[in-house]
Amino acid sequence: MPNPITVQWPTKCEDCEEEIPKGEELFFTDEGKLCVNCANNNGYVCDCGNFKKPDFNQCYDCATL
């Protein structure tokens, strides 16, 4: 499954509890479903926009280039 995904129906961010509207992206993380801002603030977003673990500086794709 790709991460982030495009939201198919409105859902709530499990960090800030704001609604993520249909068509926006969300990240599945160890902390639950997060909007892009919360995922970025918690270290889950690589500079390229892909998912990464907070313990790493880059996502897998960027680290292997």
Short mmCIF file of C-alpha atoms in Angstrom, two decimals, residues 3-36:
data_model
loop_
_atom_site.label_atom_id
_atom_site.label_comp_id
_atom_site.label_asym_id
_atom_site.label_seq_id
_atom_site.Cartn_x
_atom_site.Cartn_y
_atom_site.Cartn_z
CA ASN A 3 1.91 5.90 1.93
CA PRO A 4 0.60 8.62 1.78
CA ILE A 5 -2.75 7.72 0.30
CA THR A 6 -5.43 9.93 -1.22
CA VAL A 7 -8.50 10.12 1.01
CA GLN A 8 -11.58 8.58 -0.64
CA TRP A 9 -14.05 9.90 1.96
CA PRO A 10 -13.67 12.54 4.69
CA THR A 11 -11.85 11.27 7.78
CA LYS A 12 -10.29 12.74 10.92
CA CYS A 13 -6.61 13.16 11.71
CA GLU A 14 -5.88 11.19 14.86
CA ASP A 15 -3.44 13.87 16.11
CA CYS A 16 -5.06 17.28 15.57
CA GLU A 17 -8.59 15.83 15.06
CA GLU A 18 -9.19 18.09 12.04
CA GLU A 19 -11.15 16.66 9.15
CA ILE A 20 -9.13 15.51 6.14
CA PRO A 21 -11.36 16.14 3.11
CA LYS A 22 -11.80 13.77 0.18
CA GLY A 23 -8.94 14.14 -2.29
CA GLU A 24 -6.33 15.19 0.29
CA GLU A 25 -3.49 12.94 1.43
CA LEU A 26 -3.13 11.13 4.74
CA PHE A 27 -0.34 9.06 6.24
CA PHE A 28 -0.76 5.73 8.04
CA THR A 29 1.73 5.84 10.93
CA ASP A 30 2.44 4.13 14.24
CA GLU A 31 0.37 6.95 15.77
CA GLY A 32 -2.62 6.32 13.51
CA LYS A 33 -4.00 8.19 10.51
CA LEU A 34 -2.35 11.61 10.26
CA CYS A 35 -2.89 14.61 8.01
CA VAL A 36 0.14 15.82 6.06
#
